[in-house]
């Protein structure tokens, strides 16, 4: 158990819809990262937050947004969903953005 | 930009065989290097890491040495077990400003299957 909690584990929705994925980092970790894992693109970094502030941005679509709240949990919002957004979305956390990242079990998003 | 290339997979071995999974990278500066493992239905677990040239990371019988001259970080294990069957990812991280681990850049992953 990595200590990183992601909910829900599975999400099935339709094109055009909006979903929110939630991540609770390990106790004491200030930094949260989001990654997308798909068959064609592999594992790709989306965005990083540190203590509530956005720190780094990767290949994140404009339809996607994220935030980190004062209690350090993070949410990834995906809107106007397309079939190609079907993927596993991982959250990872680290204590200070320096130590290695620990991953949650992911949220599997299926777009029908 | 940064990139990581892993050997073509999948890899199928018999129990107690020797394992090598090749990993090479392209990066500016001095990245940190990692191997993560993903068991079916689970997230990624950090297997081992190395933060500077010639460092050797090791864990659970797995080893990898940070080779700056060949930009490689090959994963090895002397005797694999059925329980080692999983997907293995090589990754590197930026050291933005020299003080923090930034995003992870992953290789495409190598599926390892070990038969009894």
mmCIF file with all atom_site columns, C-alpha atoms in Angstrom:
data_model
loop_
_atom_site.group_PDB
_atom_site.id
_atom_site.type_symbol
_atom_site.label_atom_id
_atom_site.label_alt_id
_atom_site.label_comp_id
_atom_site.label_asym_id
_atom_site.label_entity_id
_atom_site.label_seq_id
_atom_site.pdbx_PDB_ins_code
_atom_site.Cartn_x
_atom_site.Cartn_y
_atom_site.Cartn_z
_atom_site.occupancy
_atom_site.B_iso_or_equiv
_atom_site.pdbx_formal_charge
_atom_site.auth_seq_id
_atom_site.auth_comp_id
_atom_site.auth_asym_id
_atom_site.auth_atom_id
_atom_site.pdbx_PDB_model_num
ATOM 1   C CA . UNK A 1 1   ? 0.000   0.000   0.000   1.00 0.00 ? 1   UNK A CA 1
ATOM 2   C CA . UNK A 1 2   ? 1.614   3.231   -1.193  1.00 0.00 ? 2   UNK A CA 1
ATOM 3   C CA . UNK A 1 3   ? -0.579  5.446   0.992   1.00 0.00 ? 3   UNK A CA 1
ATOM 4   C CA . UNK A 1 4   ? -1.849  7.364   -2.051  1.00 0.00 ? 4   UNK A CA 1
ATOM 5   C CA . UNK A 1 5   ? -5.621  6.996   -2.446  1.00 0.00 ? 5   UNK A CA 1
ATOM 6   C CA . UNK A 1 6   ? -7.445  7.533   -5.700  1.00 0.00 ? 6   UNK A CA 1
ATOM 7   C CA . UNK A 1 7   ? -11.196 7.526   -6.198  1.00 0.00 ? 7   UNK A CA 1
ATOM 8   C CA . UNK A 1 8   ? -13.109 6.237   -7.972  1.00 0.00 ? 8   UNK A CA 1
ATOM 9   C CA . UNK A 1 9   ? -11.307 3.111   -9.161  1.00 0.00 ? 9   UNK A CA 1
ATOM 10  C CA . UNK A 1 10  ? -13.431 2.857   -12.274 1.00 0.00 ? 10  UNK A CA 1
ATOM 11  C CA . UNK A 1 11  ? -15.475 5.430   -14.150 1.00 0.00 ? 11  UNK A CA 1
ATOM 12  C CA . UNK A 1 12  ? -17.643 4.796   -17.170 1.00 0.00 ? 12  UNK A CA 1
ATOM 13  C CA . UNK A 1 13  ? -19.212 7.728   -18.944 1.00 0.00 ? 13  UNK A CA 1
ATOM 14  C CA . UNK A 1 14  ? -20.164 9.045   -22.372 1.00 0.00 ? 14  UNK A CA 1
ATOM 15  C CA . UNK A 1 15  ? -18.591 11.426  -24.830 1.00 0.00 ? 15  UNK A CA 1
ATOM 16  C CA . UNK A 1 16  ? -19.148 15.083  -24.049 1.00 0.00 ? 16  UNK A CA 1
ATOM 17  C CA . UNK A 1 17  ? -19.475 14.512  -20.318 1.00 0.00 ? 17  UNK A CA 1
ATOM 18  C CA . UNK A 1 18  ? -17.369 15.878  -17.468 1.00 0.00 ? 18  UNK A CA 1
ATOM 19  C CA . UNK A 1 19  ? -15.766 13.866  -14.657 1.00 0.00 ? 19  UNK A CA 1
ATOM 20  C CA . UNK A 1 20  ? -13.687 14.574  -11.577 1.00 0.00 ? 20  UNK A CA 1
ATOM 21  C CA . UNK A 1 21  ? -10.941 12.288  -10.344 1.00 0.00 ? 21  UNK A CA 1
ATOM 22  C CA . UNK A 1 22  ? -9.774  12.598  -6.773  1.00 0.00 ? 22  UNK A CA 1
ATOM 23  C CA . UNK A 1 23  ? -6.426  11.934  -5.148  1.00 0.00 ? 23  UNK A CA 1
ATOM 24  C CA . UNK A 1 24  ? -5.365  11.956  -1.502  1.00 0.00 ? 24  UNK A CA 1
ATOM 25  C CA . UNK A 1 25  ? -1.583  12.010  -1.163  1.00 0.00 ? 25  UNK A CA 1
ATOM 26  C CA . UNK A 1 26  ? 0.413   10.117  1.441   1.00 0.00 ? 26  UNK A CA 1
ATOM 27  C CA . UNK A 1 27  ? 0.307   11.698  4.858   1.00 0.00 ? 27  UNK A CA 1
ATOM 28  C CA . UNK A 1 28  ? 2.896   14.462  4.968   1.00 0.00 ? 28  UNK A CA 1
ATOM 29  C CA . UNK A 1 29  ? 3.430   14.662  1.198   1.00 0.00 ? 29  UNK A CA 1
ATOM 30  C CA . UNK A 1 30  ? 3.101   18.189  -0.199  1.00 0.00 ? 30  UNK A CA 1
ATOM 31  C CA . UNK A 1 31  ? 3.562   17.473  -3.895  1.00 0.00 ? 31  UNK A CA 1
ATOM 32  C CA . UNK A 1 32  ? 1.003   15.799  -6.153  1.00 0.00 ? 32  UNK A CA 1
ATOM 33  C CA . UNK A 1 33  ? 1.520   14.655  -9.745  1.00 0.00 ? 33  UNK A CA 1
ATOM 34  C CA . UNK A 1 34  ? -1.003  13.443  -12.319 1.00 0.00 ? 34  UNK A CA 1
ATOM 35  C CA . UNK A 1 35  ? -0.154  10.995  -15.122 1.00 0.00 ? 35  UNK A CA 1
ATOM 36  C CA . UNK A 1 36  ? -2.145  9.435   -17.938 1.00 0.00 ? 36  UNK A CA 1
ATOM 37  C CA . UNK A 1 37  ? -1.466  5.866   -19.065 1.00 0.00 ? 37  UNK A CA 1
ATOM 38  C CA . UNK A 1 38  ? -2.863  4.803   -22.424 1.00 0.00 ? 38  UNK A CA 1
ATOM 39  C CA . UNK A 1 39  ? -2.002  2.044   -24.871 1.00 0.00 ? 39  UNK A CA 1
ATOM 40  C CA . UNK A 1 40  ? -0.899  4.397   -27.635 1.00 0.00 ? 40  UNK A CA 1
ATOM 41  C CA . UNK A 1 41  ? 0.826   7.143   -25.602 1.00 0.00 ? 41  UNK A CA 1
ATOM 42  C CA . UNK A 1 42  ? 2.196   5.143   -22.687 1.00 0.00 ? 42  UNK A CA 1
ATOM 43  C CA . UNK A 1 43  ? 2.671   6.955   -19.372 1.00 0.00 ? 43  UNK A CA 1
ATOM 44  C CA . UNK A 1 44  ? 2.616   10.717  -19.743 1.00 0.00 ? 44  UNK A CA 1
ATOM 45  C CA . UNK A 1 45  ? 2.991   13.457  -17.171 1.00 0.00 ? 45  UNK A CA 1
ATOM 46  C CA . UNK A 1 46  ? 0.062   15.847  -16.995 1.00 0.00 ? 46  UNK A CA 1
ATOM 47  C CA . UNK A 1 47  ? 0.571   18.309  -14.168 1.00 0.00 ? 47  UNK A CA 1
ATOM 48  C CA . UNK A 1 48  ? 2.215   18.821  -10.772 1.00 0.00 ? 48  UNK A CA 1
ATOM 49  C CA . UNK A 1 49  ? 1.156   20.760  -7.694  1.00 0.00 ? 49  UNK A CA 1
ATOM 50  C CA . UNK A 1 50  ? 3.215   21.628  -4.651  1.00 0.00 ? 50  UNK A CA 1
ATOM 51  C CA . UNK A 1 51  ? 1.487   22.828  -1.490  1.00 0.00 ? 51  UNK A CA 1
ATOM 52  C CA . UNK A 1 52  ? -1.452  24.176  -3.454  1.00 0.00 ? 52  UNK A CA 1
ATOM 53  C CA . UNK A 1 53  ? 0.498   25.845  -6.240  1.00 0.00 ? 53  UNK A CA 1
ATOM 54  C CA . UNK A 1 54  ? 0.907   24.592  -9.791  1.00 0.00 ? 54  UNK A CA 1
ATOM 55  C CA . UNK A 1 55  ? 4.580   23.768  -10.309 1.00 0.00 ? 55  UNK A CA 1
ATOM 56  C CA . UNK A 1 56  ? 4.897   22.047  -13.686 1.00 0.00 ? 56  UNK A CA 1
ATOM 57  C CA . UNK A 1 57  ? 2.709   21.304  -16.662 1.00 0.00 ? 57  UNK A CA 1
ATOM 58  C CA . UNK A 1 58  ? 3.103   18.539  -19.207 1.00 0.00 ? 58  UNK A CA 1
ATOM 59  C CA . UNK A 1 59  ? 0.944   17.292  -22.033 1.00 0.00 ? 59  UNK A CA 1
ATOM 60  C CA . UNK A 1 60  ? -2.316  18.320  -20.450 1.00 0.00 ? 60  UNK A CA 1
ATOM 61  C CA . UNK A 1 61  ? -5.190  19.210  -22.762 1.00 0.00 ? 61  UNK A CA 1
ATOM 62  C CA . UNK A 1 62  ? -7.042  22.502  -22.349 1.00 0.00 ? 62  UNK A CA 1
ATOM 63  C CA . UNK A 1 63  ? -10.186 20.450  -21.611 1.00 0.00 ? 63  UNK A CA 1
ATOM 64  C CA . UNK A 1 64  ? -8.432  19.123  -18.504 1.00 0.00 ? 64  UNK A CA 1
ATOM 65  C CA . UNK A 1 65  ? -7.783  21.079  -15.344 1.00 0.00 ? 65  UNK A CA 1
ATOM 66  C CA . UNK A 1 66  ? -6.580  20.298  -11.856 1.00 0.00 ? 66  UNK A CA 1
ATOM 67  C CA . UNK A 1 67  ? -6.161  21.844  -8.465  1.00 0.00 ? 67  UNK A CA 1
ATOM 68  C CA . UNK A 1 68  ? -4.721  21.057  -5.061  1.00 0.00 ? 68  UNK A CA 1
ATOM 69  C CA . UNK A 1 69  ? -6.758  22.049  -2.038  1.00 0.00 ? 69  UNK A CA 1
ATOM 70  C CA . UNK A 1 70  ? -5.596  23.363  1.363   1.00 0.00 ? 70  UNK A CA 1
ATOM 71  C CA . UNK A 1 71  ? -5.872  19.858  2.836   1.00 0.00 ? 71  UNK A CA 1
ATOM 72  C CA . UNK A 1 72  ? -3.480  18.797  0.014   1.00 0.00 ? 72  UNK A CA 1
ATOM 73  C CA . UNK A 1 73  ? -5.872  16.480  -1.791  1.00 0.00 ? 73  UNK A CA 1
ATOM 74  C CA . UNK A 1 74  ? -6.057  17.059  -5.516  1.00 0.00 ? 74  UNK A CA 1
ATOM 75  C CA . UNK A 1 75  ? -8.715  16.790  -8.183  1.00 0.00 ? 75  UNK A CA 1
ATOM 76  C CA . UNK A 1 76  ? -8.324  16.320  -11.917 1.00 0.00 ? 76  UNK A CA 1
ATOM 77  C CA . UNK A 1 77  ? -11.269 17.571  -13.947 1.00 0.00 ? 77  UNK A CA 1
ATOM 78  C CA . UNK A 1 78  ? -11.816 16.235  -17.455 1.00 0.00 ? 78  UNK A CA 1
ATOM 79  C CA . UNK A 1 79  ? -14.481 17.861  -19.594 1.00 0.00 ? 79  UNK A CA 1
ATOM 80  C CA . UNK A 1 80  ? -15.978 17.476  -23.082 1.00 0.00 ? 80  UNK A CA 1
ATOM 81  C CA . UNK A 1 81  ? -14.752 13.914  -22.958 1.00 0.00 ? 81  UNK A CA 1
ATOM 82  C CA . UNK A 1 82  ? -13.722 12.142  -26.131 1.00 0.00 ? 82  UNK A CA 1
ATOM 83  C CA . UNK A 1 83  ? -13.213 8.457   -26.850 1.00 0.00 ? 83  UNK A CA 1
ATOM 84  C CA . UNK A 1 84  ? -9.454  9.032   -26.853 1.00 0.00 ? 84  UNK A CA 1
ATOM 85  C CA . UNK A 1 85  ? -9.545  10.147  -23.222 1.00 0.00 ? 85  UNK A CA 1
ATOM 86  C CA . UNK A 1 86  ? -10.135 6.550   -22.160 1.00 0.00 ? 86  UNK A CA 1
ATOM 87  C CA . UNK A 1 87  ? -7.087  5.684   -20.063 1.00 0.00 ? 87  UNK A CA 1
ATOM 88  C CA . UNK A 1 88  ? -5.731  4.963   -16.624 1.00 0.00 ? 88  UNK A CA 1
ATOM 89  C CA . UNK A 1 89  ? -5.118  8.145   -14.667 1.00 0.00 ? 89  UNK A CA 1
ATOM 90  C CA . UNK A 1 90  ? -2.528  7.928   -11.919 1.00 0.00 ? 90  UNK A CA 1
ATOM 91  C CA . UNK A 1 91  ? -1.838  10.264  -9.082  1.00 0.00 ? 91  UNK A CA 1
ATOM 92  C CA . UNK A 1 92  ? 1.534   10.254  -7.347  1.00 0.00 ? 92  UNK A CA 1
ATOM 93  C CA . UNK A 1 93  ? 2.846   12.164  -4.362  1.00 0.00 ? 93  UNK A CA 1
ATOM 94  C CA . UNK A 1 94  ? 6.181   12.999  -2.833  1.00 0.00 ? 94  UNK A CA 1
ATOM 95  C CA . UNK A 1 95  ? 7.092   14.590  0.447   1.00 0.00 ? 95  UNK A CA 1
ATOM 96  C CA . UNK A 1 96  ? 8.681   17.738  -0.906  1.00 0.00 ? 96  UNK A CA 1
ATOM 97  C CA . UNK A 1 97  ? 9.030   17.441  -4.682  1.00 0.00 ? 97  UNK A CA 1
ATOM 98  C CA . UNK A 1 98  ? 12.540  16.088  -4.105  1.00 0.00 ? 98  UNK A CA 1
ATOM 99  C CA . UNK A 1 99  ? 12.025  12.545  -2.874  1.00 0.00 ? 99  UNK A CA 1
ATOM 100 C CA . UNK A 1 100 ? 10.793  9.876   -5.332  1.00 0.00 ? 100 UNK A CA 1
ATOM 101 C CA . UNK A 1 101 ? 7.130   9.706   -6.163  1.00 0.00 ? 101 UNK A CA 1
ATOM 102 C CA . UNK A 1 102 ? 4.706   7.123   -4.787  1.00 0.00 ? 102 UNK A CA 1
ATOM 103 C CA . UNK A 1 103 ? 1.778   6.140   -6.957  1.00 0.00 ? 103 UNK A CA 1
ATOM 104 C CA . UNK A 1 104 ? -1.851  5.383   -6.301  1.00 0.00 ? 104 UNK A CA 1
ATOM 105 C CA . UNK A 1 105 ? -3.646  2.457   -7.943  1.00 0.00 ? 105 UNK A CA 1
ATOM 106 C CA . UNK A 1 106 ? -5.178  4.697   -10.576 1.00 0.00 ? 106 UNK A CA 1
ATOM 107 C CA . UNK A 1 107 ? -8.638  5.526   -11.895 1.00 0.00 ? 107 UNK A CA 1
ATOM 108 C CA . UNK A 1 108 ? -9.649  3.661   -15.028 1.00 0.00 ? 108 UNK A CA 1
ATOM 109 C CA . UNK A 1 109 ? -11.758 5.949   -17.206 1.00 0.00 ? 109 UNK A CA 1
ATOM 110 C CA . UNK A 1 110 ? -13.822 4.402   -19.996 1.00 0.00 ? 110 UNK A CA 1
ATOM 111 C CA . UNK A 1 111 ? -15.625 6.607   -22.483 1.00 0.00 ? 111 UNK A CA 1
ATOM 112 C CA . UNK A 1 112 ? -18.481 4.948   -24.364 1.00 0.00 ? 112 UNK A CA 1
ATOM 113 C CA . UNK B 2 1   ? 13.399  17.106  -24.629 1.00 0.00 ? 1   UNK B CA 1
ATOM 114 C CA . UNK B 2 2   ? 13.974  14.174  -22.317 1.00 0.00 ? 2   UNK B CA 1
ATOM 115 C CA . UNK B 2 3   ? 13.248  10.640  -23.491 1.00 0.00 ? 3   UNK B CA 1
ATOM 116 C CA . UNK B 2 4   ? 13.631  7.063   -22.293 1.00 0.00 ? 4   UNK B CA 1
ATOM 117 C CA . UNK B 2 5   ? 13.895  4.005   -24.511 1.00 0.00 ? 5   UNK B CA 1
ATOM 118 C CA . UNK B 2 6   ? 13.381  0.483   -23.208 1.00 0.00 ? 6   UNK B CA 1
ATOM 119 C CA . UNK B 2 7   ? 14.146  -2.768  -24.947 1.00 0.00 ? 7   UNK B CA 1
ATOM 120 C CA . UNK B 2 8   ? 11.400  -4.232  -27.064 1.00 0.00 ? 8   UNK B CA 1
ATOM 121 C CA . UNK B 2 9   ? 9.224   -6.665  -25.153 1.00 0.00 ? 9   UNK B CA 1
ATOM 122 C CA . UNK B 2 10  ? 7.624   -8.768  -23.910 1.00 0.00 ? 10  UNK B CA 1
ATOM 123 C CA . UNK B 2 11  ? 10.232  -10.889 -22.152 1.00 0.00 ? 11  UNK B CA 1
ATOM 124 C CA . UNK B 2 12  ? 9.484   -14.485 -21.206 1.00 0.00 ? 12  UNK B CA 1
ATOM 125 C CA . UNK B 2 13  ? 11.829  -16.409 -18.921 1.00 0.00 ? 13  UNK B CA 1
ATOM 126 C CA . UNK B 2 14  ? 11.915  -19.587 -16.898 1.00 0.00 ? 14  UNK B CA 1
ATOM 127 C CA . UNK B 2 15  ? 12.223  -19.396 -13.143 1.00 0.00 ? 15  UNK B CA 1
ATOM 128 C CA . UNK B 2 16  ? 15.825  -18.849 -11.930 1.00 0.00 ? 16  UNK B CA 1
ATOM 129 C CA . UNK B 2 17  ? 16.924  -17.410 -15.286 1.00 0.00 ? 17  UNK B CA 1
ATOM 130 C CA . UNK B 2 18  ? 18.999  -14.223 -15.523 1.00 0.00 ? 18  UNK B CA 1
ATOM 131 C CA . UNK B 2 19  ? 17.123  -11.049 -16.401 1.00 0.00 ? 19  UNK B CA 1
ATOM 132 C CA . UNK B 2 20  ? 18.304  -7.965  -18.264 1.00 0.00 ? 20  UNK B CA 1
ATOM 133 C CA . UNK B 2 21  ? 15.989  -5.182  -19.401 1.00 0.00 ? 21  UNK B CA 1
ATOM 134 C CA . UNK B 2 22  ? 17.813  -2.496  -21.328 1.00 0.00 ? 22  UNK B CA 1
ATOM 135 C CA . UNK B 2 23  ? 17.121  1.186   -20.802 1.00 0.00 ? 23  UNK B CA 1
ATOM 136 C CA . UNK B 2 24  ? 18.786  4.170   -22.423 1.00 0.00 ? 24  UNK B CA 1
ATOM 137 C CA . UNK B 2 25  ? 17.943  7.816   -21.972 1.00 0.00 ? 25  UNK B CA 1
ATOM 138 C CA . UNK B 2 26  ? 18.359  11.258  -23.483 1.00 0.00 ? 26  UNK B CA 1
ATOM 139 C CA . UNK B 2 27  ? 18.378  14.198  -21.129 1.00 0.00 ? 27  UNK B CA 1
ATOM 140 C CA . UNK B 2 28  ? 19.944  17.556  -20.525 1.00 0.00 ? 28  UNK B CA 1
ATOM 141 C CA . UNK B 2 29  ? 21.782  18.070  -17.298 1.00 0.00 ? 29  UNK B CA 1
ATOM 142 C CA . UNK B 2 30  ? 22.004  15.344  -14.691 1.00 0.00 ? 30  UNK B CA 1
ATOM 143 C CA . UNK B 2 31  ? 18.710  13.514  -14.291 1.00 0.00 ? 31  UNK B CA 1
ATOM 144 C CA . UNK B 2 32  ? 17.857  10.982  -11.626 1.00 0.00 ? 32  UNK B CA 1
ATOM 145 C CA . UNK B 2 33  ? 16.986  7.520   -12.907 1.00 0.00 ? 33  UNK B CA 1
ATOM 146 C CA . UNK B 2 34  ? 14.380  5.057   -11.659 1.00 0.00 ? 34  UNK B CA 1
ATOM 147 C CA . UNK B 2 35  ? 12.886  1.660   -12.254 1.00 0.00 ? 35  UNK B CA 1
ATOM 148 C CA . UNK B 2 36  ? 9.224   1.257   -11.386 1.00 0.00 ? 36  UNK B CA 1
ATOM 149 C CA . UNK B 2 37  ? 7.246   -1.996  -11.426 1.00 0.00 ? 37  UNK B CA 1
ATOM 150 C CA . UNK B 2 38  ? 3.530   -2.378  -12.093 1.00 0.00 ? 38  UNK B CA 1
ATOM 151 C CA . UNK B 2 39  ? 1.745   -5.554  -11.033 1.00 0.00 ? 39  UNK B CA 1
ATOM 152 C CA . UNK B 2 40  ? -1.627  -6.353  -12.651 1.00 0.00 ? 40  UNK B CA 1
ATOM 153 C CA . UNK B 2 41  ? -4.383  -4.039  -11.448 1.00 0.00 ? 41  UNK B CA 1
ATOM 154 C CA . UNK B 2 42  ? -2.033  -1.982  -9.304  1.00 0.00 ? 42  UNK B CA 1
ATOM 155 C CA . UNK B 2 43  ? -0.210  1.311   -9.456  1.00 0.00 ? 43  UNK B CA 1
ATOM 156 C CA . UNK B 2 44  ? 3.493   1.778   -10.026 1.00 0.00 ? 44  UNK B CA 1
ATOM 157 C CA . UNK B 2 45  ? 5.869   0.866   -7.240  1.00 0.00 ? 45  UNK B CA 1
ATOM 158 C CA . UNK B 2 46  ? 9.341   2.303   -6.995  1.00 0.00 ? 46  UNK B CA 1
ATOM 159 C CA . UNK B 2 47  ? 11.787  -0.569  -7.417  1.00 0.00 ? 47  UNK B CA 1
ATOM 160 C CA . UNK B 2 48  ? 15.112  1.252   -7.280  1.00 0.00 ? 48  UNK B CA 1
ATOM 161 C CA . UNK B 2 49  ? 16.775  4.570   -8.041  1.00 0.00 ? 49  UNK B CA 1
ATOM 162 C CA . UNK B 2 50  ? 20.105  6.226   -8.745  1.00 0.00 ? 50  UNK B CA 1
ATOM 163 C CA . UNK B 2 51  ? 20.769  9.927   -8.521  1.00 0.00 ? 51  UNK B CA 1
ATOM 164 C CA . UNK B 2 52  ? 24.238  10.354  -10.017 1.00 0.00 ? 52  UNK B CA 1
ATOM 165 C CA . UNK B 2 53  ? 26.695  8.739   -12.378 1.00 0.00 ? 53  UNK B CA 1
ATOM 166 C CA . UNK B 2 54  ? 28.079  5.338   -11.298 1.00 0.00 ? 54  UNK B CA 1
ATOM 167 C CA . UNK B 2 55  ? 25.460  5.007   -8.543  1.00 0.00 ? 55  UNK B CA 1
ATOM 168 C CA . UNK B 2 56  ? 24.037  1.505   -8.266  1.00 0.00 ? 56  UNK B CA 1
ATOM 169 C CA . UNK B 2 57  ? 20.442  1.133   -7.178  1.00 0.00 ? 57  UNK B CA 1
ATOM 170 C CA . UNK B 2 58  ? 19.355  -2.201  -5.750  1.00 0.00 ? 58  UNK B CA 1
ATOM 171 C CA . UNK B 2 59  ? 16.262  -3.751  -4.202  1.00 0.00 ? 59  UNK B CA 1
ATOM 172 C CA . UNK B 2 60  ? 14.744  -7.240  -3.924  1.00 0.00 ? 60  UNK B CA 1
ATOM 173 C CA . UNK B 2 61  ? 17.626  -8.753  -5.910  1.00 0.00 ? 61  UNK B CA 1
ATOM 174 C CA . UNK B 2 62  ? 17.267  -6.243  -8.765  1.00 0.00 ? 62  UNK B CA 1
ATOM 175 C CA . UNK B 2 63  ? 20.153  -3.928  -9.644  1.00 0.00 ? 63  UNK B CA 1
ATOM 176 C CA . UNK B 2 64  ? 20.804  -1.088  -12.073 1.00 0.00 ? 64  UNK B CA 1
ATOM 177 C CA . UNK B 2 65  ? 23.858  1.141   -12.520 1.00 0.00 ? 65  UNK B CA 1
ATOM 178 C CA . UNK B 2 66  ? 23.700  4.753   -13.729 1.00 0.00 ? 66  UNK B CA 1
ATOM 179 C CA . UNK B 2 67  ? 26.100  4.842   -16.710 1.00 0.00 ? 67  UNK B CA 1
ATOM 180 C CA . UNK B 2 68  ? 26.539  8.406   -17.909 1.00 0.00 ? 68  UNK B CA 1
ATOM 181 C CA . UNK B 2 69  ? 29.042  7.503   -20.628 1.00 0.00 ? 69  UNK B CA 1
ATOM 182 C CA . UNK B 2 70  ? 26.536  5.181   -22.318 1.00 0.00 ? 70  UNK B CA 1
ATOM 183 C CA . UNK B 2 71  ? 23.399  7.009   -21.048 1.00 0.00 ? 71  UNK B CA 1
ATOM 184 C CA . UNK B 2 72  ? 22.051  3.704   -19.797 1.00 0.00 ? 72  UNK B CA 1
ATOM 185 C CA . UNK B 2 73  ? 20.362  2.261   -16.713 1.00 0.00 ? 73  UNK B CA 1
ATOM 186 C CA . UNK B 2 74  ? 19.864  -1.442  -17.450 1.00 0.00 ? 74  UNK B CA 1
ATOM 187 C CA . UNK B 2 75  ? 17.882  -3.525  -14.981 1.00 0.00 ? 75  UNK B CA 1
ATOM 188 C CA . UNK B 2 76  ? 19.313  -6.927  -13.962 1.00 0.00 ? 76  UNK B CA 1
ATOM 189 C CA . UNK B 2 77  ? 18.392  -9.780  -11.670 1.00 0.00 ? 77  UNK B CA 1
ATOM 190 C CA . UNK B 2 78  ? 20.397  -12.934 -11.254 1.00 0.00 ? 78  UNK B CA 1
ATOM 191 C CA . UNK B 2 79  ? 17.533  -15.361 -10.662 1.00 0.00 ? 79  UNK B CA 1
ATOM 192 C CA . UNK B 2 80  ? 13.934  -14.403 -11.430 1.00 0.00 ? 80  UNK B CA 1
ATOM 193 C CA . UNK B 2 81  ? 10.871  -15.833 -9.732  1.00 0.00 ? 81  UNK B CA 1
ATOM 194 C CA . UNK B 2 82  ? 7.308   -16.291 -10.926 1.00 0.00 ? 82  UNK B CA 1
ATOM 195 C CA . UNK B 2 83  ? 6.322   -13.477 -8.572  1.00 0.00 ? 83  UNK B CA 1
ATOM 196 C CA . UNK B 2 84  ? 8.520   -11.065 -10.579 1.00 0.00 ? 84  UNK B CA 1
ATOM 197 C CA . UNK B 2 85  ? 6.051   -11.229 -13.487 1.00 0.00 ? 85  UNK B CA 1
ATOM 198 C CA . UNK B 2 86  ? 4.964   -7.631  -14.030 1.00 0.00 ? 86  UNK B CA 1
ATOM 199 C CA . UNK B 2 87  ? 5.520   -4.591  -16.243 1.00 0.00 ? 87  UNK B CA 1
ATOM 200 C CA . UNK B 2 88  ? 8.789   -2.741  -15.647 1.00 0.00 ? 88  UNK B CA 1
ATOM 201 C CA . UNK B 2 89  ? 9.219   0.948   -16.436 1.00 0.00 ? 89  UNK B CA 1
ATOM 202 C CA . UNK B 2 90  ? 12.443  2.873   -16.676 1.00 0.00 ? 90  UNK B CA 1
ATOM 203 C CA . UNK B 2 91  ? 12.065  6.575   -15.905 1.00 0.00 ? 91  UNK B CA 1
ATOM 204 C CA . UNK B 2 92  ? 14.034  9.750   -15.414 1.00 0.00 ? 92  UNK B CA 1
ATOM 205 C CA . UNK B 2 93  ? 13.219  12.952  -13.639 1.00 0.00 ? 93  UNK B CA 1
ATOM 206 C CA . UNK B 2 94  ? 14.260  16.501  -14.217 1.00 0.00 ? 94  UNK B CA 1
ATOM 207 C CA . UNK B 2 95  ? 16.111  18.255  -11.495 1.00 0.00 ? 95  UNK B CA 1
ATOM 208 C CA . UNK B 2 96  ? 14.605  21.662  -12.010 1.00 0.00 ? 96  UNK B CA 1
ATOM 209 C CA . UNK B 2 97  ? 16.854  24.209  -10.397 1.00 0.00 ? 97  UNK B CA 1
ATOM 210 C CA . UNK B 2 98  ? 18.961  21.359  -9.072  1.00 0.00 ? 98  UNK B CA 1
ATOM 211 C CA . UNK B 2 99  ? 16.784  21.091  -5.997  1.00 0.00 ? 99  UNK B CA 1
ATOM 212 C CA . UNK B 2 100 ? 13.670  19.200  -6.924  1.00 0.00 ? 100 UNK B CA 1
ATOM 213 C CA . UNK B 2 101 ? 12.483  16.145  -8.752  1.00 0.00 ? 101 UNK B CA 1
ATOM 214 C CA . UNK B 2 102 ? 10.189  17.290  -11.467 1.00 0.00 ? 102 UNK B CA 1
ATOM 215 C CA . UNK B 2 103 ? 8.041   15.272  -13.766 1.00 0.00 ? 103 UNK B CA 1
ATOM 216 C CA . UNK B 2 104 ? 8.887   11.682  -14.560 1.00 0.00 ? 104 UNK B CA 1
ATOM 217 C CA . UNK B 2 105 ? 9.525   10.734  -18.175 1.00 0.00 ? 105 UNK B CA 1
ATOM 218 C CA . UNK B 2 106 ? 8.828   7.031   -18.706 1.00 0.00 ? 106 UNK B CA 1
ATOM 219 C CA . UNK B 2 107 ? 9.917   4.407   -21.165 1.00 0.00 ? 107 UNK B CA 1
ATOM 220 C CA . UNK B 2 108 ? 7.256   2.364   -22.882 1.00 0.00 ? 108 UNK B CA 1
ATOM 221 C CA . UNK B 2 109 ? 7.404   -0.458  -20.340 1.00 0.00 ? 109 UNK B CA 1
ATOM 222 C CA . UNK B 2 110 ? 8.552   -4.060  -20.647 1.00 0.00 ? 110 UNK B CA 1
ATOM 223 C CA . UNK B 2 111 ? 6.228   -6.937  -19.849 1.00 0.00 ? 111 UNK B CA 1
ATOM 224 C CA . UNK B 2 112 ? 8.044   -9.718  -17.996 1.00 0.00 ? 112 UNK B CA 1
ATOM 225 C CA . UNK B 2 113 ? 6.502   -13.157 -17.690 1.00 0.00 ? 113 UNK B CA 1
ATOM 226 C CA . UNK B 2 114 ? 8.284   -15.815 -15.648 1.00 0.00 ? 114 UNK B CA 1
ATOM 227 C CA . UNK B 2 115 ? 7.213   -19.457 -16.006 1.00 0.00 ? 115 UNK B CA 1
ATOM 228 C CA . UNK B 2 116 ? 7.752   -22.123 -13.325 1.00 0.00 ? 116 UNK B CA 1
#
